[in-house]
Amino acid sequence: QKEVEQNSGPLSVPEGAIASLNCTYSDRGSQSFFWYRQYSGKSPELIMFIYSNGDKEDGRFTAQLNKASQYVSLLIRDSQPSDSATYLCAVRRNNQGGKLIFGQGTELSVKP
Amino acid sequence: EAGVAQSPRYKIIEKRQSVAFWCNPISGHATLYWYQQILGQGPKLLIQFQNNGVVDDSQLPKDRFSAERLKGVDSTLKIQPAKLEDSAVYLCASRPTSGRASEQFFGPGTRLTVL
């Protein structure tokens, strides 16, 4: 079992729709959870992170964390073609000095 | 604030050759990471430095990969000899010790092709 698994893509949504990206992790010691966006040929850039169970909203993005289910998701409201990218889920155990374990990524395509 | 710098951006070599990558982290960032990202996969940590000391190199193939961070600033990652499966993007990231301590800032990466 992979430490961090993401739903396989590509995921295609129409412009203006809600895109839902999912991620599960196997290590219950994981404390911090991150969503990165990676455009083709570019390096990952942080969208948001979440530590506590529940929802965290930042503009059109909402991260959801359920530690009991070992599940974290990212919702993108009012999806735009510029949101088309690969989204990487990453987890960290605070006692590992910042080491991130990444999932394989989910490719999102937003169609105009 | 200048970002993480990496060079070269692209490198093509033949198998069994050697190659070196350079990274200059954001000024003041004590923690530096090297990741390997194979096409279609997420980044995988190769080595983590805290200042000039190694914190984690558990996934570094030490028979062929080496890395150093002299003086706790710049870092180099070397592969000798390279194999076909080393074709990947090598990402350097750095992290501050205070403030936005949770965030790792990634450089543009070096795309390595081994023929």
PDB file of C-alpha atoms in Angstrom:
ATOM      1  CA  GLN A   1       0.000   0.000   0.000  1.00  0.00           C
ATOM      2  CA  LYS A   2       1.326   3.405  -0.948  1.00  0.00           C
ATOM      3  CA  GLU A   3       1.727   5.886   1.864  1.00  0.00           C
ATOM      4  CA  VAL A   4      -0.262   8.530   0.021  1.00  0.00           C
ATOM      5  CA  GLU A   5      -2.745   7.690  -2.703  1.00  0.00           C
ATOM      6  CA  GLN A   6      -4.745   9.997  -4.901  1.00  0.00           C
ATOM      7  CA  ASN A   7      -7.678   9.280  -7.149  1.00  0.00           C
ATOM      8  CA  SER A   8      -6.472   8.404 -10.581  1.00  0.00           C
ATOM      9  CA  GLY A   9      -7.000  10.938 -13.290  1.00  0.00           C
ATOM     10  CA  PRO A  10      -7.289  12.638 -15.488  1.00  0.00           C
ATOM     11  CA  LEU A  11     -10.278  14.426 -14.021  1.00  0.00           C
ATOM     12  CA  SER A  12     -12.221  16.554 -16.437  1.00  0.00           C
ATOM     13  CA  VAL A  13     -14.771  19.161 -15.348  1.00  0.00           C
ATOM     14  CA  PRO A  14     -16.541  21.945 -17.217  1.00  0.00           C
ATOM     15  CA  GLU A  15     -15.697  25.557 -16.507  1.00  0.00           C
ATOM     16  CA  GLY A  16     -17.591  26.845 -13.490  1.00  0.00           C
ATOM     17  CA  ALA A  17     -18.097  23.422 -11.938  1.00  0.00           C
ATOM     18  CA  ILE A  18     -16.707  22.104  -8.670  1.00  0.00           C
ATOM     19  CA  ALA A  19     -13.634  19.904  -8.960  1.00  0.00           C
ATOM     20  CA  SER A  20     -13.130  17.373  -6.186  1.00  0.00           C
ATOM     21  CA  LEU A  21      -9.707  15.873  -5.598  1.00  0.00           C
ATOM     22  CA  ASN A  22      -9.207  13.093  -3.079  1.00  0.00           C
ATOM     23  CA  CYS A  23      -6.296  11.697  -1.136  1.00  0.00           C
ATOM     24  CA  THR A  24      -5.875   8.939   1.423  1.00  0.00           C
ATOM     25  CA  TYR A  25      -2.863   8.245   3.585  1.00  0.00           C
ATOM     26  CA  SER A  26      -1.742   5.198   5.504  1.00  0.00           C
ATOM     27  CA  ASP A  27       0.337   6.624   8.371  1.00  0.00           C
ATOM     28  CA  ARG A  28      -1.849   7.615  11.312  1.00  0.00           C
ATOM     29  CA  GLY A  29       1.078   9.611  12.660  1.00  0.00           C
ATOM     30  CA  SER A  30       0.684  12.117   9.853  1.00  0.00           C
ATOM     31  CA  GLN A  31       0.048  15.560  11.264  1.00  0.00           C
ATOM     32  CA  SER A  32       0.094  18.032   8.392  1.00  0.00           C
ATOM     33  CA  PHE A  33      -1.457  17.845   4.970  1.00  0.00           C
ATOM     34  CA  PHE A  34      -0.639  19.853   1.896  1.00  0.00           C
ATOM     35  CA  TRP A  35      -2.028  20.445  -1.540  1.00  0.00           C
ATOM     36  CA  TYR A  36       0.359  21.522  -4.271  1.00  0.00           C
ATOM     37  CA  ARG A  37      -0.453  22.511  -7.830  1.00  0.00           C
ATOM     38  CA  GLN A  38       1.981  21.664 -10.586  1.00  0.00           C
ATOM     39  CA  TYR A  39       1.628  23.008 -14.084  1.00  0.00           C
ATOM     40  CA  SER A  40       3.196  20.967 -16.842  1.00  0.00           C
ATOM     41  CA  GLY A  41       6.945  21.492 -16.879  1.00  0.00           C
ATOM     42  CA  LYS A  42       6.880  23.608 -13.734  1.00  0.00           C
ATOM     43  CA  SER A  43       7.689  23.010 -10.109  1.00  0.00           C
ATOM     44  CA  PRO A  44       5.050  22.411  -7.429  1.00  0.00           C
ATOM     45  CA  GLU A  45       3.520  25.421  -5.737  1.00  0.00           C
ATOM     46  CA  LEU A  46       1.658  25.298  -2.456  1.00  0.00           C
ATOM     47  CA  ILE A  47      -2.073  25.949  -2.583  1.00  0.00           C
ATOM     48  CA  MET A  48      -2.917  25.328   1.037  1.00  0.00           C
ATOM     49  CA  PHE A  49      -2.239  23.193   4.060  1.00  0.00           C
ATOM     50  CA  ILE A  50      -4.430  21.866   6.840  1.00  0.00           C
ATOM     51  CA  TYR A  51      -3.707  20.483  10.294  1.00  0.00           C
ATOM     52  CA  SER A  52      -7.072  20.099  12.002  1.00  0.00           C
ATOM     53  CA  ASN A  53     -10.087  18.007  11.207  1.00  0.00           C
ATOM     54  CA  GLY A  54     -12.746  19.852   9.273  1.00  0.00           C
ATOM     55  CA  ASP A  55     -12.690  22.358   6.475  1.00  0.00           C
ATOM     56  CA  LYS A  56     -10.307  25.153   5.629  1.00  0.00           C
ATOM     57  CA  GLU A  57     -11.255  27.651   2.973  1.00  0.00           C
ATOM     58  CA  ASP A  58      -9.060  29.965   0.936  1.00  0.00           C
ATOM     59  CA  GLY A  59     -10.805  31.749  -1.890  1.00  0.00           C
ATOM     60  CA  ARG A  60     -12.132  29.180  -4.346  1.00  0.00           C
ATOM     61  CA  PHE A  61     -10.252  26.371  -2.622  1.00  0.00           C
ATOM     62  CA  THR A  62     -11.434  24.287   0.321  1.00  0.00           C
ATOM     63  CA  ALA A  63      -9.360  21.609   1.974  1.00  0.00           C
ATOM     64  CA  GLN A  64     -11.143  18.971   4.021  1.00  0.00           C
ATOM     65  CA  LEU A  65      -9.467  16.675   6.533  1.00  0.00           C
ATOM     66  CA  ASN A  66     -10.821  13.608   8.288  1.00  0.00           C
ATOM     67  CA  LYS A  67      -8.081  12.001  10.360  1.00  0.00           C
ATOM     68  CA  ALA A  68     -10.286   9.148  11.534  1.00  0.00           C
ATOM     69  CA  SER A  69     -10.819   8.110   7.922  1.00  0.00           C
ATOM     70  CA  GLN A  70      -7.280   9.130   6.937  1.00  0.00           C
ATOM     71  CA  TYR A  71      -8.706  11.187   4.155  1.00  0.00           C
ATOM     72  CA  VAL A  72      -8.017  14.648   2.822  1.00  0.00           C
ATOM     73  CA  SER A  73      -9.645  16.364  -0.112  1.00  0.00           C
ATOM     74  CA  LEU A  74      -9.447  19.554  -2.102  1.00  0.00           C
ATOM     75  CA  LEU A  75     -12.480  21.231  -3.610  1.00  0.00           C
ATOM     76  CA  ILE A  76     -12.094  23.861  -6.274  1.00  0.00           C
ATOM     77  CA  ARG A  77     -15.224  25.940  -6.775  1.00  0.00           C
ATOM     78  CA  ASP A  78     -15.986  27.808  -9.996  1.00  0.00           C
ATOM     79  CA  SER A  79     -13.231  25.916 -11.800  1.00  0.00           C
ATOM     80  CA  GLN A  80     -11.358  27.881 -14.439  1.00  0.00           C
ATOM     81  CA  PRO A  81      -9.301  26.656 -17.391  1.00  0.00           C
ATOM     82  CA  SER A  82      -6.274  28.121 -15.587  1.00  0.00           C
ATOM     83  CA  ASP A  83      -6.853  25.541 -12.847  1.00  0.00           C
ATOM     84  CA  SER A  84      -5.873  22.808 -15.299  1.00  0.00           C
ATOM     85  CA  ALA A  85      -2.803  21.237 -13.738  1.00  0.00           C
ATOM     86  CA  THR A  86      -1.683  18.251 -11.696  1.00  0.00           C
ATOM     87  CA  TYR A  87      -2.611  18.443  -8.034  1.00  0.00           C
ATOM     88  CA  LEU A  88      -0.302  16.787  -5.547  1.00  0.00           C
ATOM     89  CA  CYS A  89      -1.315  15.724  -2.082  1.00  0.00           C
ATOM     90  CA  ALA A  90       1.474  15.543   0.502  1.00  0.00           C
ATOM     91  CA  VAL A  91       1.601  14.549   4.153  1.00  0.00           C
ATOM     92  CA  ARG A  92       4.111  15.209   6.875  1.00  0.00           C
ATOM     93  CA  ARG A  93       4.853  13.832  10.306  1.00  0.00           C
ATOM     94  CA  ASN A  94       5.999  16.752  12.399  1.00  0.00           C
ATOM     95  CA  ASN A  95       8.737  14.708  13.991  1.00  0.00           C
ATOM     96  CA  GLN A  96      10.405  14.193  10.615  1.00  0.00           C
ATOM     97  CA  GLY A  97      11.637  17.727  10.239  1.00  0.00           C
ATOM     98  CA  GLY A  98       9.464  18.741   7.362  1.00  0.00           C
ATOM     99  CA  LYS A  99       9.826  15.679   5.136  1.00  0.00           C
ATOM    100  CA  LEU A 100       6.880  15.498   2.752  1.00  0.00           C
ATOM    101  CA  ILE A 101       5.473  12.274   1.336  1.00  0.00           C
ATOM    102  CA  PHE A 102       3.718  12.958  -1.940  1.00  0.00           C
ATOM    103  CA  GLY A 103       0.981  11.117  -3.733  1.00  0.00           C
ATOM    104  CA  GLN A 104       1.229  10.447  -7.434  1.00  0.00           C
ATOM    105  CA  GLY A 105      -0.878  13.434  -8.343  1.00  0.00           C
ATOM    106  CA  THR A 106      -4.231  13.887 -10.068  1.00  0.00           C
ATOM    107  CA  GLU A 107      -4.367  15.662 -13.387  1.00  0.00           C
ATOM    108  CA  LEU A 108      -7.249  18.107 -13.633  1.00  0.00           C
ATOM    109  CA  SER A 109      -8.552  19.443 -16.906  1.00  0.00           C
ATOM    110  CA  VAL A 110     -11.110  22.260 -16.888  1.00  0.00           C
ATOM    111  CA  LYS A 111     -12.898  22.542 -20.203  1.00  0.00           C
ATOM    112  CA  PRO A 112     -14.156  25.968 -21.374  1.00  0.00           C
TER     113      PRO A 112
ATOM    114  CA  GLU B   1      12.611  37.708  -2.243  1.00  0.00           C
ATOM    115  CA  ALA B   2      14.567  35.604  -4.715  1.00  0.00           C
ATOM    116  CA  GLY B   3      13.402  32.048  -5.116  1.00  0.00           C
ATOM    117  CA  VAL B   4      15.271  28.778  -5.078  1.00  0.00           C
ATOM    118  CA  ALA B   5      17.760  28.657  -7.934  1.00  0.00           C
ATOM    119  CA  GLN B   6      18.812  25.510  -9.734  1.00  0.00           C
ATOM    120  CA  SER B   7      21.148  24.771 -12.591  1.00  0.00           C
ATOM    121  CA  PRO B   8      21.347  23.459 -15.146  1.00  0.00           C
ATOM    122  CA  ARG B   9      17.694  23.426 -16.176  1.00  0.00           C
ATOM    123  CA  TYR B  10      18.190  20.584 -18.627  1.00  0.00           C
ATOM    124  CA  LYS B  11      20.816  17.897 -19.000  1.00  0.00           C
ATOM    125  CA  ILE B  12      21.150  15.021 -21.423  1.00  0.00           C
ATOM    126  CA  ILE B  13      23.785  12.391 -20.783  1.00  0.00           C
ATOM    127  CA  GLU B  14      24.485   8.818 -21.715  1.00  0.00           C
ATOM    128  CA  LYS B  15      24.226   6.004 -19.238  1.00  0.00           C
ATOM    129  CA  ARG B  16      27.307   5.447 -17.098  1.00  0.00           C
ATOM    130  CA  GLN B  17      28.247   9.111 -17.364  1.00  0.00           C
ATOM    131  CA  SER B  18      28.355  11.437 -14.379  1.00  0.00           C
ATOM    132  CA  VAL B  19      26.247  14.515 -13.763  1.00  0.00           C
ATOM    133  CA  ALA B  20      25.974  17.170 -11.075  1.00  0.00           C
ATOM    134  CA  PHE B  21      23.168  19.527 -10.163  1.00  0.00           C
ATOM    135  CA  TRP B  22      23.427  22.727  -8.176  1.00  0.00           C
ATOM    136  CA  CYS B  23      20.931  24.402  -5.875  1.00  0.00           C
ATOM    137  CA  ASN B  24      20.964  27.762  -4.153  1.00  0.00           C
ATOM    138  CA  PRO B  25      18.170  27.995  -1.578  1.00  0.00           C
ATOM    139  CA  ILE B  26      16.319  31.073  -0.487  1.00  0.00           C
ATOM    140  CA  SER B  27      18.544  33.191   1.700  1.00  0.00           C
ATOM    141  CA  GLY B  28      18.306  32.231   5.349  1.00  0.00           C
ATOM    142  CA  HIS B  29      16.558  28.917   4.786  1.00  0.00           C
ATOM    143  CA  ALA B  30      18.270  26.345   6.951  1.00  0.00           C
ATOM    144  CA  THR B  31      16.525  23.277   5.560  1.00  0.00           C
ATOM    145  CA  LEU B  32      17.195  22.066   2.049  1.00  0.00           C
ATOM    146  CA  TYR B  33      15.668  19.109   0.232  1.00  0.00           C
ATOM    147  CA  TRP B  34      16.428  17.242  -2.965  1.00  0.00           C
ATOM    148  CA  TYR B  35      13.520  15.416  -4.583  1.00  0.00           C
ATOM    149  CA  GLN B  36      13.361  13.156  -7.599  1.00  0.00           C
ATOM    150  CA  GLN B  37      10.214  13.352  -9.702  1.00  0.00           C
ATOM    151  CA  ILE B  38       9.782  10.682 -12.338  1.00  0.00           C
ATOM    152  CA  LEU B  39       7.274  11.458 -15.069  1.00  0.00           C
ATOM    153  CA  GLY B  40       3.740  10.764 -13.889  1.00  0.00           C
ATOM    154  CA  GLN B  41       4.704  10.441 -10.243  1.00  0.00           C
ATOM    155  CA  GLY B  42       4.888  12.713  -7.257  1.00  0.00           C
ATOM    156  CA  PRO B  43       8.233  13.975  -5.958  1.00  0.00           C
ATOM    157  CA  LYS B  44      10.219  11.540  -3.841  1.00  0.00           C
ATOM    158  CA  LEU B  45      12.605  12.843  -1.201  1.00  0.00           C
ATOM    159  CA  LEU B  46      16.209  11.868  -1.813  1.00  0.00           C
ATOM    160  CA  ILE B  47      17.966  13.804   0.921  1.00  0.00           C
ATOM    161  CA  GLN B  48      17.256  16.488   3.489  1.00  0.00           C
ATOM    162  CA  PHE B  49      19.828  18.855   5.001  1.00  0.00           C
ATOM    163  CA  GLN B  50      19.512  20.978   8.096  1.00  0.00           C
ATOM    164  CA  ASN B  51      22.237  23.595   7.679  1.00  0.00           C
ATOM    165  CA  ASN B  52      25.157  21.468   6.476  1.00  0.00           C
ATOM    166  CA  GLY B  53      24.110  18.256   8.231  1.00  0.00           C
ATOM    167  CA  VAL B  54      22.139  15.385   6.723  1.00  0.00           C
ATOM    168  CA  VAL B  55      18.776  14.793   8.415  1.00  0.00           C
ATOM    169  CA  ASP B  56      17.376  12.098   6.140  1.00  0.00           C
ATOM    170  CA  ASP B  57      19.003  10.248   3.268  1.00  0.00           C
ATOM    171  CA  SER B  58      17.116   7.000   3.638  1.00  0.00           C
ATOM    172  CA  GLN B  59      15.930   6.976   0.019  1.00  0.00           C
ATOM    173  CA  LEU B  60      19.167   8.135  -1.563  1.00  0.00           C
ATOM    174  CA  PRO B  61      20.762   5.368  -3.709  1.00  0.00           C
ATOM    175  CA  LYS B  62      24.127   5.818  -2.076  1.00  0.00           C
ATOM    176  CA  ASP B  63      25.968   3.546  -4.470  1.00  0.00           C
ATOM    177  CA  ARG B  64      25.544   6.139  -7.188  1.00  0.00           C
ATOM    178  CA  PHE B  65      24.096   9.312  -5.692  1.00  0.00           C
ATOM    179  CA  SER B  66      25.864  11.738  -3.414  1.00  0.00           C
ATOM    180  CA  ALA B  67      25.003  15.169  -2.113  1.00  0.00           C
ATOM    181  CA  GLU B  68      26.656  17.819  -0.065  1.00  0.00           C
ATOM    182  CA  ARG B  69      25.837  21.176   1.365  1.00  0.00           C
ATOM    183  CA  LEU B  70      29.041  22.891   2.249  1.00  0.00           C
ATOM    184  CA  LYS B  71      28.770  25.924   4.531  1.00  0.00           C
ATOM    185  CA  GLY B  72      25.065  25.285   4.922  1.00  0.00           C
ATOM    186  CA  VAL B  73      24.022  27.269   1.863  1.00  0.00           C
ATOM    187  CA  ASP B  74      24.429  25.914  -1.680  1.00  0.00           C
ATOM    188  CA  SER B  75      24.063  22.234  -2.364  1.00  0.00           C
ATOM    189  CA  THR B  76      25.141  19.862  -5.100  1.00  0.00           C
ATOM    190  CA  LEU B  77      23.646  16.502  -6.036  1.00  0.00           C
ATOM    191  CA  LYS B  78      25.777  14.101  -8.057  1.00  0.00           C
ATOM    192  CA  ILE B  79      24.995  10.914  -9.909  1.00  0.00           C
ATOM    193  CA  GLN B  80      27.846   8.625 -10.859  1.00  0.00           C
ATOM    194  CA  PRO B  81      27.340   6.528 -12.899  1.00  0.00           C
ATOM    195  CA  ALA B  82      23.909   7.381 -14.273  1.00  0.00           C
ATOM    196  CA  LYS B  83      21.359   4.741 -15.243  1.00  0.00           C
ATOM    197  CA  LEU B  84      18.431   4.977 -17.606  1.00  0.00           C
ATOM    198  CA  GLU B  85      16.014   4.936 -14.661  1.00  0.00           C
ATOM    199  CA  ASP B  86      17.578   8.123 -13.305  1.00  0.00           C
ATOM    200  CA  SER B  87      15.774  10.100 -16.012  1.00  0.00           C
ATOM    201  CA  ALA B  88      13.615  12.471 -13.989  1.00  0.00           C
ATOM    202  CA  VAL B  89      13.245  16.027 -12.797  1.00  0.00           C
ATOM    203  CA  TYR B  90      15.406  16.800  -9.787  1.00  0.00           C
ATOM    204  CA  LEU B  91      13.769  19.375  -7.569  1.00  0.00           C
ATOM    205  CA  CYS B  92      15.459  21.358  -4.859  1.00  0.00           C
ATOM    206  CA  ALA B  93      13.356  22.925  -2.132  1.00  0.00           C
ATOM    207  CA  SER B  94      14.098  24.997   0.930  1.00  0.00           C
ATOM    208  CA  ARG B  95      12.180  25.810   4.049  1.00  0.00           C
ATOM    209  CA  PRO B  96      12.500  28.617   6.548  1.00  0.00           C
ATOM    210  CA  THR B  97      13.057  27.972  10.215  1.00  0.00           C
ATOM    211  CA  SER B  98      10.537  30.567  11.313  1.00  0.00           C
ATOM    212  CA  GLY B  99       7.562  32.396   9.939  1.00  0.00           C
ATOM    213  CA  ARG B 100       5.928  30.346   7.232  1.00  0.00           C
ATOM    214  CA  ALA B 101       7.799  27.337   8.505  1.00  0.00           C
ATOM    215  CA  SER B 102       5.330  24.890   7.079  1.00  0.00           C
ATOM    216  CA  GLU B 103       5.941  25.746   3.473  1.00  0.00           C
ATOM    217  CA  GLN B 104       8.630  24.301   1.270  1.00  0.00           C
ATOM    218  CA  PHE B 105       9.590  26.485  -1.652  1.00  0.00           C
ATOM    219  CA  PHE B 106      10.574  24.600  -4.770  1.00  0.00           C
ATOM    220  CA  GLY B 107      13.080  25.573  -7.399  1.00  0.00           C
ATOM    221  CA  PRO B 108      12.377  25.197 -11.131  1.00  0.00           C
ATOM    222  CA  GLY B 109      14.033  21.779 -11.260  1.00  0.00           C
ATOM    223  CA  THR B 110      16.623  20.132 -13.473  1.00  0.00           C
ATOM    224  CA  ARG B 111      15.282  17.795 -16.115  1.00  0.00           C
ATOM    225  CA  LEU B 112      17.710  14.919 -16.622  1.00  0.00           C
ATOM    226  CA  THR B 113      17.519  12.595 -19.597  1.00  0.00           C
ATOM    227  CA  VAL B 114      19.747   9.535 -19.570  1.00  0.00           C
ATOM    228  CA  LEU B 115      20.161   7.870 -22.982  1.00  0.00           C
TER     229      LEU B 115
END
